[in-house]
PDB file of C-alpha atoms in Angstrom:
ATOM      1  CA  UNK A   1     -43.473  13.379-120.960  1.00 68.00           C
ATOM      2  CA  UNK A   2     -41.715  10.865-119.201  1.00 72.00           C
ATOM      3  CA  UNK A   3     -44.464  11.063-115.943  1.00 76.00           C
ATOM      4  CA  UNK A   4     -46.866  10.740-118.451  1.00 82.00           C
ATOM      5  CA  UNK A   5     -45.745   7.589-119.762  1.00 82.00           C
ATOM      6  CA  UNK A   6     -44.996   6.152-116.518  1.00 78.00           C
ATOM      7  CA  UNK A   7     -48.041   7.065-115.359  1.00 82.00           C
ATOM      8  CA  UNK A   8     -50.085   6.056-118.449  1.00 85.00           C
ATOM      9  CA  UNK A   9     -47.915   2.393-118.178  1.00 85.00           C
ATOM     10  CA  UNK A  10     -48.336   2.474-114.228  1.00 85.00           C
ATOM     11  CA  UNK A  11     -51.375   0.626-114.372  1.00 87.00           C
ATOM     12  CA  UNK A  12     -51.368  -1.724-116.985  1.00 90.00           C
ATOM     13  CA  UNK A  13     -48.112  -3.373-115.839  1.00 86.00           C
ATOM     14  CA  UNK A  14     -49.306  -3.811-112.678  1.00 86.00           C
ATOM     15  CA  UNK A  15     -52.846  -5.630-114.089  1.00 88.00           C
ATOM     16  CA  UNK A  16     -50.486  -7.758-116.441  1.00 89.00           C
ATOM     17  CA  UNK A  17     -47.975  -8.487-113.714  1.00 84.00           C
ATOM     18  CA  UNK A  18     -51.441  -9.975-111.227  1.00 85.00           C
ATOM     19  CA  UNK A  19     -52.505 -11.817-113.743  1.00 86.00           C
ATOM     20  CA  UNK A  20     -48.621 -13.111-114.140  1.00 85.00           C
ATOM     21  CA  UNK A  21     -47.678 -13.416-110.379  1.00 78.00           C
ATOM     22  CA  UNK A  22     -50.980 -14.661-109.144  1.00 79.00           C
ATOM     23  CA  UNK A  23     -52.437 -16.952-112.072  1.00 82.00           C
ATOM     24  CA  UNK A  24     -50.097 -17.951-114.472  1.00 87.00           C
ATOM     25  CA  UNK A  25     -47.066 -17.879-113.178  1.00 84.00           C
ATOM     26  CA  UNK A  26     -48.488 -20.013-110.067  1.00 82.00           C
ATOM     27  CA  UNK A  27     -49.349 -22.807-112.117  1.00 86.00           C
ATOM     28  CA  UNK A  28     -46.726 -22.644-114.580  1.00 88.00           C
ATOM     29  CA  UNK A  29     -43.663 -22.515-112.202  1.00 85.00           C
ATOM     30  CA  UNK A  30     -45.527 -25.521-109.565  1.00 88.00           C
ATOM     31  CA  UNK A  31     -47.138 -27.535-112.560  1.00 91.00           C
ATOM     32  CA  UNK A  32     -43.974 -27.896-114.207  1.00 92.00           C
ATOM     33  CA  UNK A  33     -41.643 -28.642-111.567  1.00 92.00           C
ATOM     34  CA  UNK A  34     -44.539 -31.080-110.157  1.00 93.00           C
ATOM     35  CA  UNK A  35     -44.395 -33.149-113.435  1.00 94.00           C
ATOM     36  CA  UNK A  36     -40.833 -33.088-113.759  1.00 93.00           C
ATOM     37  CA  UNK A  37     -40.627 -34.410-110.000  1.00 93.00           C
ATOM     38  CA  UNK A  38     -43.143 -37.342-111.146  1.00 94.00           C
ATOM     39  CA  UNK A  39     -41.506 -37.767-114.221  1.00 92.00           C
ATOM     40  CA  UNK A  40     -37.737 -38.170-112.861  1.00 91.00           C
ATOM     41  CA  UNK A  41     -39.053 -39.670-109.855  1.00 92.00           C
ATOM     42  CA  UNK A  42     -38.639 -36.740-107.547  1.00 94.00           C
ATOM     43  CA  UNK A  43     -34.468 -36.612-108.729  1.00 92.00           C
ATOM     44  CA  UNK A  44     -34.053 -33.652-106.041  1.00 91.00           C
ATOM     45  CA  UNK A  45     -34.596 -36.319-102.867  1.00 93.00           C
ATOM     46  CA  UNK A  46     -33.223 -40.198-104.725  1.00 92.00           C
ATOM     47  CA  UNK A  47     -30.302 -38.078-105.938  1.00 89.00           C
ATOM     48  CA  UNK A  48     -30.041 -35.536-102.759  1.00 88.00           C
ATOM     49  CA  UNK A  49     -26.555 -37.253-101.292  1.00 87.00           C
ATOM     50  CA  UNK A  50     -24.894 -37.840-104.658  1.00 84.00           C
ATOM     51  CA  UNK A  51     -24.922 -33.992-105.499  1.00 79.00           C
ATOM     52  CA  UNK A  52     -24.463 -33.014-101.857  1.00 79.00           C
ATOM     53  CA  UNK A  53     -21.115 -34.630-102.343  1.00 79.00           C
ATOM     54  CA  UNK A  54     -20.401 -34.039-105.982  1.00 73.00           C
ATOM     55  CA  UNK A  55     -20.593 -29.842-104.675  1.00 69.00           C
ATOM     56  CA  UNK A  56     -19.106 -30.432-101.816  1.00 69.00           C
ATOM     57  CA  UNK A  57     -17.657 -33.645-101.192  1.00 66.00           C
ATOM     58  CA  UNK A  58     -14.249 -32.302-102.474  1.00 62.00           C
ATOM     59  CA  UNK A  59     -14.661 -28.952-102.066  1.00 59.00           C
ATOM     60  CA  UNK A  60     -11.650 -27.093-100.674  1.00 57.00           C
ATOM     61  CA  UNK A  61     -10.515 -23.574-100.655  1.00 56.00           C
ATOM     62  CA  UNK A  62      -7.055 -23.789-102.523  1.00 59.00           C
ATOM     63  CA  UNK A  63      -7.703 -27.049-104.314  1.00 53.00           C
ATOM     64  CA  UNK A  64      -6.510 -27.830-107.221  1.00 59.00           C
ATOM     65  CA  UNK A  65      -7.305 -26.756-110.687  1.00 57.00           C
ATOM     66  CA  UNK A  66      -9.397 -29.763-112.774  1.00 56.00           C
ATOM     67  CA  UNK A  67      -7.627 -30.234-116.603  1.00 60.00           C
ATOM     68  CA  UNK A  68     -11.282 -27.825-117.968  1.00 57.00           C
ATOM     69  CA  UNK A  69      -8.672 -24.952-116.080  1.00 62.00           C
ATOM     70  CA  UNK A  70     -11.334 -24.442-112.946  1.00 66.00           C
ATOM     71  CA  UNK A  71     -10.900 -25.564-108.903  1.00 66.00           C
ATOM     72  CA  UNK A  72     -13.285 -27.496-106.906  1.00 64.00           C
ATOM     73  CA  UNK A  73     -14.122 -23.792-105.369  1.00 70.00           C
ATOM     74  CA  UNK A  74     -13.766 -22.299-108.857  1.00 71.00           C
ATOM     75  CA  UNK A  75     -16.791 -24.028-110.054  1.00 69.00           C
ATOM     76  CA  UNK A  76     -18.630 -24.306-107.099  1.00 71.00           C
ATOM     77  CA  UNK A  77     -19.086 -20.288-106.706  1.00 74.00           C
ATOM     78  CA  UNK A  78     -19.586 -20.145-110.406  1.00 73.00           C
ATOM     79  CA  UNK A  79     -22.805 -22.002-110.106  1.00 70.00           C
ATOM     80  CA  UNK A  80     -24.187 -20.166-107.313  1.00 74.00           C
ATOM     81  CA  UNK A  81     -23.649 -17.192-108.938  1.00 72.00           C
ATOM     82  CA  UNK A  82     -25.837 -18.335-111.686  1.00 67.00           C
ATOM     83  CA  UNK A  83     -28.267 -19.972-109.428  1.00 70.00           C
ATOM     84  CA  UNK A  84     -28.420 -17.788-106.283  1.00 73.00           C
ATOM     85  CA  UNK A  85     -29.514 -14.070-106.831  1.00 69.00           C
ATOM     86  CA  UNK A  86     -32.112 -11.215-106.480  1.00 66.00           C
ATOM     87  CA  UNK A  87     -35.386 -13.351-106.344  1.00 69.00           C
ATOM     88  CA  UNK A  88     -33.238 -15.419-103.657  1.00 72.00           C
ATOM     89  CA  UNK A  89     -32.738 -12.621-101.511  1.00 72.00           C
ATOM     90  CA  UNK A  90     -34.861  -9.602-101.960  1.00 72.00           C
ATOM     91  CA  UNK A  91     -37.801 -11.862-103.646  1.00 76.00           C
ATOM     92  CA  UNK A  92     -37.789 -13.596-100.678  1.00 80.00           C
ATOM     93  CA  UNK A  93     -37.897 -10.790 -98.056  1.00 80.00           C
ATOM     94  CA  UNK A  94     -40.873  -9.460-100.789  1.00 79.00           C
ATOM     95  CA  UNK A  95     -43.076 -12.108-100.518  1.00 81.00           C
ATOM     96  CA  UNK A  96     -42.612 -12.087 -97.102  1.00 84.00           C
ATOM     97  CA  UNK A  97     -43.442  -8.112 -97.099  1.00 84.00           C
ATOM     98  CA  UNK A  98     -46.741  -9.118 -98.331  1.00 80.00           C
ATOM     99  CA  UNK A  99     -47.690 -12.047 -97.897  1.00 82.00           C
ATOM    100  CA  UNK A 100     -46.734 -12.435 -94.405  1.00 85.00           C
ATOM    101  CA  UNK A 101     -45.640 -15.653 -93.178  1.00 85.00           C
ATOM    102  CA  UNK A 102     -47.504 -18.507 -94.690  1.00 87.00           C
ATOM    103  CA  UNK A 103     -45.741 -16.669 -98.202  1.00 85.00           C
ATOM    104  CA  UNK A 104     -42.270 -18.313 -97.077  1.00 85.00           C
ATOM    105  CA  UNK A 105     -44.215 -21.841 -97.393  1.00 89.00           C
ATOM    106  CA  UNK A 106     -44.619 -21.184-101.393  1.00 85.00           C
ATOM    107  CA  UNK A 107     -41.375 -20.019-101.487  1.00 85.00           C
ATOM    108  CA  UNK A 108     -40.215 -23.309-100.328  1.00 88.00           C
ATOM    109  CA  UNK A 109     -42.450 -25.703-102.108  1.00 89.00           C
ATOM    110  CA  UNK A 110     -41.442 -23.933-106.033  1.00 86.00           C
ATOM    111  CA  UNK A 111     -37.786 -23.810-104.160  1.00 87.00           C
ATOM    112  CA  UNK A 112     -38.207 -27.617-104.102  1.00 92.00           C
ATOM    113  CA  UNK A 113     -40.113 -28.710-107.603  1.00 92.00           C
ATOM    114  CA  UNK A 114     -37.931 -26.012-109.077  1.00 89.00           C
ATOM    115  CA  UNK A 115     -35.409 -28.459-108.303  1.00 90.00           C
ATOM    116  CA  UNK A 116     -36.634 -30.943-110.467  1.00 92.00           C
ATOM    117  CA  UNK A 117     -36.877 -28.171-113.453  1.00 91.00           C
ATOM    118  CA  UNK A 118     -33.473 -26.919-113.046  1.00 87.00           C
ATOM    119  CA  UNK A 119     -32.037 -30.074-113.333  1.00 89.00           C
ATOM    120  CA  UNK A 120     -34.314 -31.193-116.226  1.00 90.00           C
ATOM    121  CA  UNK A 121     -32.430 -27.528-118.021  1.00 88.00           C
ATOM    122  CA  UNK A 122     -29.283 -28.640-116.798  1.00 86.00           C
ATOM    123  CA  UNK A 123     -29.864 -32.907-118.689  1.00 89.00           C
ATOM    124  CA  UNK A 124     -31.182 -31.272-121.641  1.00 89.00           C
ATOM    125  CA  UNK A 125     -28.431 -27.922-122.235  1.00 87.00           C
ATOM    126  CA  UNK A 126     -25.885 -30.494-121.535  1.00 86.00           C
ATOM    127  CA  UNK A 127     -27.725 -33.232-124.036  1.00 88.00           C
ATOM    128  CA  UNK A 128     -27.912 -30.478-127.340  1.00 88.00           C
ATOM    129  CA  UNK A 129     -24.501 -28.968-126.562  1.00 86.00           C
ATOM    130  CA  UNK A 130     -22.044 -28.681-129.421  1.00 84.00           C
ATOM    131  CA  UNK A 131     -19.052 -27.590-130.271  1.00 83.00           C
ATOM    132  CA  UNK A 132     -17.795 -25.480-132.558  1.00 79.00           C
ATOM    133  CA  UNK A 133     -14.177 -24.285-133.489  1.00 82.00           C
ATOM    134  CA  UNK A 134     -13.409 -26.403-130.209  1.00 81.00           C
ATOM    135  CA  UNK A 135     -15.551 -23.882-127.952  1.00 82.00           C
ATOM    136  CA  UNK A 136     -18.566 -25.629-126.837  1.00 81.00           C
ATOM    137  CA  UNK A 137     -21.742 -24.199-127.364  1.00 83.00           C
ATOM    138  CA  UNK A 138     -25.822 -25.139-125.972  1.00 83.00           C
ATOM    139  CA  UNK A 139     -28.414 -24.082-123.932  1.00 85.00           C
ATOM    140  CA  UNK A 140     -31.975 -23.635-123.869  1.00 88.00           C
ATOM    141  CA  UNK A 141     -32.184 -21.419-127.312  1.00 88.00           C
ATOM    142  CA  UNK A 142     -30.366 -25.009-128.543  1.00 88.00           C
ATOM    143  CA  UNK A 143     -32.518 -27.546-127.071  1.00 89.00           C
ATOM    144  CA  UNK A 144     -35.474 -25.303-128.395  1.00 90.00           C
ATOM    145  CA  UNK A 145     -34.627 -26.113-131.460  1.00 89.00           C
ATOM    146  CA  UNK A 146     -33.958 -29.032-131.267  1.00 87.00           C
ATOM    147  CA  UNK A 147     -37.616 -30.266-129.420  1.00 87.00           C
ATOM    148  CA  UNK A 148     -39.100 -27.917-132.355  1.00 88.00           C
ATOM    149  CA  UNK A 149     -37.388 -29.097-135.512  1.00 85.00           C
ATOM    150  CA  UNK A 150     -37.781 -26.067-138.916  1.00 87.00           C
ATOM    151  CA  UNK A 151     -38.967 -22.609-138.967  1.00 90.00           C
ATOM    152  CA  UNK A 152     -40.788 -23.017-135.865  1.00 91.00           C
ATOM    153  CA  UNK A 153     -37.496 -23.500-133.222  1.00 90.00           C
ATOM    154  CA  UNK A 154     -35.884 -20.358-135.151  1.00 91.00           C
ATOM    155  CA  UNK A 155     -38.180 -18.282-134.041  1.00 93.00           C
ATOM    156  CA  UNK A 156     -38.796 -19.700-130.550  1.00 92.00           C
ATOM    157  CA  UNK A 157     -35.030 -20.096-130.193  1.00 91.00           C
ATOM    158  CA  UNK A 158     -34.490 -16.589-131.651  1.00 93.00           C
ATOM    159  CA  UNK A 159     -37.535 -15.467-129.379  1.00 94.00           C
ATOM    160  CA  UNK A 160     -35.892 -16.800-125.888  1.00 92.00           C
ATOM    161  CA  UNK A 161     -32.559 -15.441-126.314  1.00 91.00           C
ATOM    162  CA  UNK A 162     -33.974 -11.524-126.897  1.00 93.00           C
ATOM    163  CA  UNK A 163     -35.852 -12.073-124.213  1.00 90.00           C
ATOM    164  CA  UNK A 164     -33.085 -13.583-121.499  1.00 88.00           C
ATOM    165  CA  UNK A 165     -30.545 -10.918-123.719  1.00 89.00           C
ATOM    166  CA  UNK A 166     -33.357  -7.894-122.500  1.00 88.00           C
ATOM    167  CA  UNK A 167     -33.521  -9.912-118.943  1.00 84.00           C
ATOM    168  CA  UNK A 168     -30.087 -10.238-117.494  1.00 79.00           C
ATOM    169  CA  UNK A 169     -28.456  -7.615-119.532  1.00 79.00           C
ATOM    170  CA  UNK A 170     -31.141  -4.666-118.052  1.00 81.00           C
ATOM    171  CA  UNK A 171     -34.334  -5.888-116.361  1.00 78.00           C
ATOM    172  CA  UNK A 172     -32.122  -7.650-113.495  1.00 73.00           C
ATOM    173  CA  UNK A 173     -29.794  -5.568-113.307  1.00 76.00           C
ATOM    174  CA  UNK A 174     -32.130  -2.365-112.432  1.00 79.00           C
ATOM    175  CA  UNK A 175     -34.091  -4.948-109.775  1.00 74.00           C
ATOM    176  CA  UNK A 176     -30.808  -5.220-108.125  1.00 73.00           C
ATOM    177  CA  UNK A 177     -29.505  -1.778-108.610  1.00 77.00           C
ATOM    178  CA  UNK A 178     -33.066  -0.566-106.901  1.00 76.00           C
ATOM    179  CA  UNK A 179     -32.209  -3.032-104.401  1.00 73.00           C
ATOM    180  CA  UNK A 180     -29.134  -2.029-103.454  1.00 74.00           C
ATOM    181  CA  UNK A 181     -30.177   1.866-103.574  1.00 77.00           C
ATOM    182  CA  UNK A 182     -32.634   1.352-100.863  1.00 76.00           C
ATOM    183  CA  UNK A 183     -30.386  -0.512 -99.081  1.00 74.00           C
ATOM    184  CA  UNK A 184     -28.467   2.480 -98.489  1.00 75.00           C
ATOM    185  CA  UNK A 185     -31.527   4.738 -97.956  1.00 76.00           C
ATOM    186  CA  UNK A 186     -32.455   3.152 -95.793  1.00 75.00           C
ATOM    187  CA  UNK A 187     -28.720   2.558 -94.061  1.00 73.00           C
ATOM    188  CA  UNK A 188     -27.370   5.866 -94.788  1.00 70.00           C
ATOM    189  CA  UNK A 189     -30.465   7.704 -95.436  1.00 64.00           C
ATOM    190  CA  UNK A 190     -30.515  10.463 -98.349  1.00 57.00           C
ATOM    191  CA  UNK A 191     -31.410   9.911-102.078  1.00 54.00           C
ATOM    192  CA  UNK A 192     -29.615   7.618-103.798  1.00 51.00           C
ATOM    193  CA  UNK A 193     -29.364   7.937-108.181  1.00 48.00           C
ATOM    194  CA  UNK A 194     -29.416  10.969-108.637  1.00 48.00           C
ATOM    195  CA  UNK A 195     -26.641  12.871-110.257  1.00 44.00           C
ATOM    196  CA  UNK A 196     -23.924  14.132-107.930  1.00 44.00           C
ATOM    197  CA  UNK A 197     -22.461  16.573-110.830  1.00 47.00           C
ATOM    198  CA  UNK A 198     -25.699  19.285-110.027  1.00 51.00           C
ATOM    199  CA  UNK A 199     -24.632  22.184-107.179  1.00 51.00           C
ATOM    200  CA  UNK A 200     -27.326  21.085-105.086  1.00 50.00           C
ATOM    201  CA  UNK A 201     -26.605  17.975-104.658  1.00 53.00           C
ATOM    202  CA  UNK A 202     -23.080  18.403-103.548  1.00 61.00           C
ATOM    203  CA  UNK A 203     -23.965  18.360-100.144  1.00 66.00           C
ATOM    204  CA  UNK A 204     -25.988  15.320 -99.833  1.00 63.00           C
ATOM    205  CA  UNK A 205     -22.544  13.393-101.201  1.00 65.00           C
ATOM    206  CA  UNK A 206     -21.055  15.463 -98.876  1.00 70.00           C
ATOM    207  CA  UNK A 207     -22.841  14.136 -96.223  1.00 71.00           C
ATOM    208  CA  UNK A 208     -23.666  10.627 -97.260  1.00 68.00           C
ATOM    209  CA  UNK A 209     -19.983  10.317 -97.066  1.00 70.00           C
ATOM    210  CA  UNK A 210     -19.939  12.549 -93.794  1.00 74.00           C
ATOM    211  CA  UNK A 211     -22.580   9.468 -92.047  1.00 71.00           C
ATOM    212  CA  UNK A 212     -20.618   6.177 -93.637  1.00 70.00           C
ATOM    213  CA  UNK A 213     -17.213   7.348 -92.133  1.00 72.00           C
ATOM    214  CA  UNK A 214     -19.380   7.605 -89.001  1.00 74.00           C
ATOM    215  CA  UNK A 215     -20.824   4.618 -88.773  1.00 68.00           C
ATOM    216  CA  UNK A 216     -17.776   2.660 -90.344  1.00 69.00           C
ATOM    217  CA  UNK A 217     -18.436   2.047 -93.423  1.00 61.00           C
ATOM    218  CA  UNK A 218     -16.692   2.748 -96.763  1.00 60.00           C
ATOM    219  CA  UNK A 219     -18.632   4.567 -98.858  1.00 55.00           C
ATOM    220  CA  UNK A 220     -17.812   4.824-103.076  1.00 54.00           C
ATOM    221  CA  UNK A 221     -19.985   7.144-105.251  1.00 52.00           C
ATOM    222  CA  UNK A 222     -19.827   7.619-108.275  1.00 50.00           C
ATOM    223  CA  UNK A 223     -18.724  11.083-108.882  1.00 45.00           C
ATOM    224  CA  UNK A 224     -17.933  12.467-112.661  1.00 42.00           C
ATOM    225  CA  UNK A 225     -14.174  13.849-113.004  1.00 40.00           C
ATOM    226  CA  UNK A 226     -15.330  17.342-112.621  1.00 41.00           C
ATOM    227  CA  UNK A 227     -16.881  17.294-109.204  1.00 46.00           C
ATOM    228  CA  UNK A 228     -13.216  15.573-107.586  1.00 42.00           C
ATOM    229  CA  UNK A 229     -12.279  18.768-106.438  1.00 44.00           C
ATOM    230  CA  UNK A 230     -15.794  19.577-104.461  1.00 45.00           C
ATOM    231  CA  UNK A 231     -15.081  16.503-101.928  1.00 45.00           C
ATOM    232  CA  UNK A 232     -12.720  16.774 -99.119  1.00 47.00           C
ATOM    233  CA  UNK A 233      -9.866  13.515 -99.605  1.00 47.00           C
TER     234      UNK A 233
END
């Protein structure tokens, strides 16, 4: 049944992805980034030195904590973790394989104009943030409600919140898990992601552990407690 559902949905998803990737998102991402670049007078160039000095000027791995409770390195690590993800790593590799070297030019262009977009998002989030019971809250859902008054703003903010929960809580994790599994499969061989408690999978797991040991790689497999007795120490 699952195979039939997958077979029916796959061509539909591919068609939607084709229009989104080849037409809609290209114009939206580059167009909005270009518009913000014009409105901010190319802030990504004009304030590049100031931004660099603010982020890396006082950077120290053993820096003292700020009044807010974070050191300079902790703040930098948090900012990078929120911005650099699957798209920056797996996405660029996929673009290079699918589109050839010319795809790198468009990743650079989208990154250049994207800096103006993320700057605008950050400014809006700071401007419309609120403090509730001593806790600071903010983000796109808040400035969406500020931009669209009344019921429309509430609906758009709710839709955005639901979609971002699905994207960050499920879809993004699936892409990352798939990328990690493929990397292990290419490096160590075997099949990743299937239950290791089935008898015919015990030998596969043991083989992967032995290969990892030969290559000097420490590999932890998610094995059920009932299966631990079947593996060597």
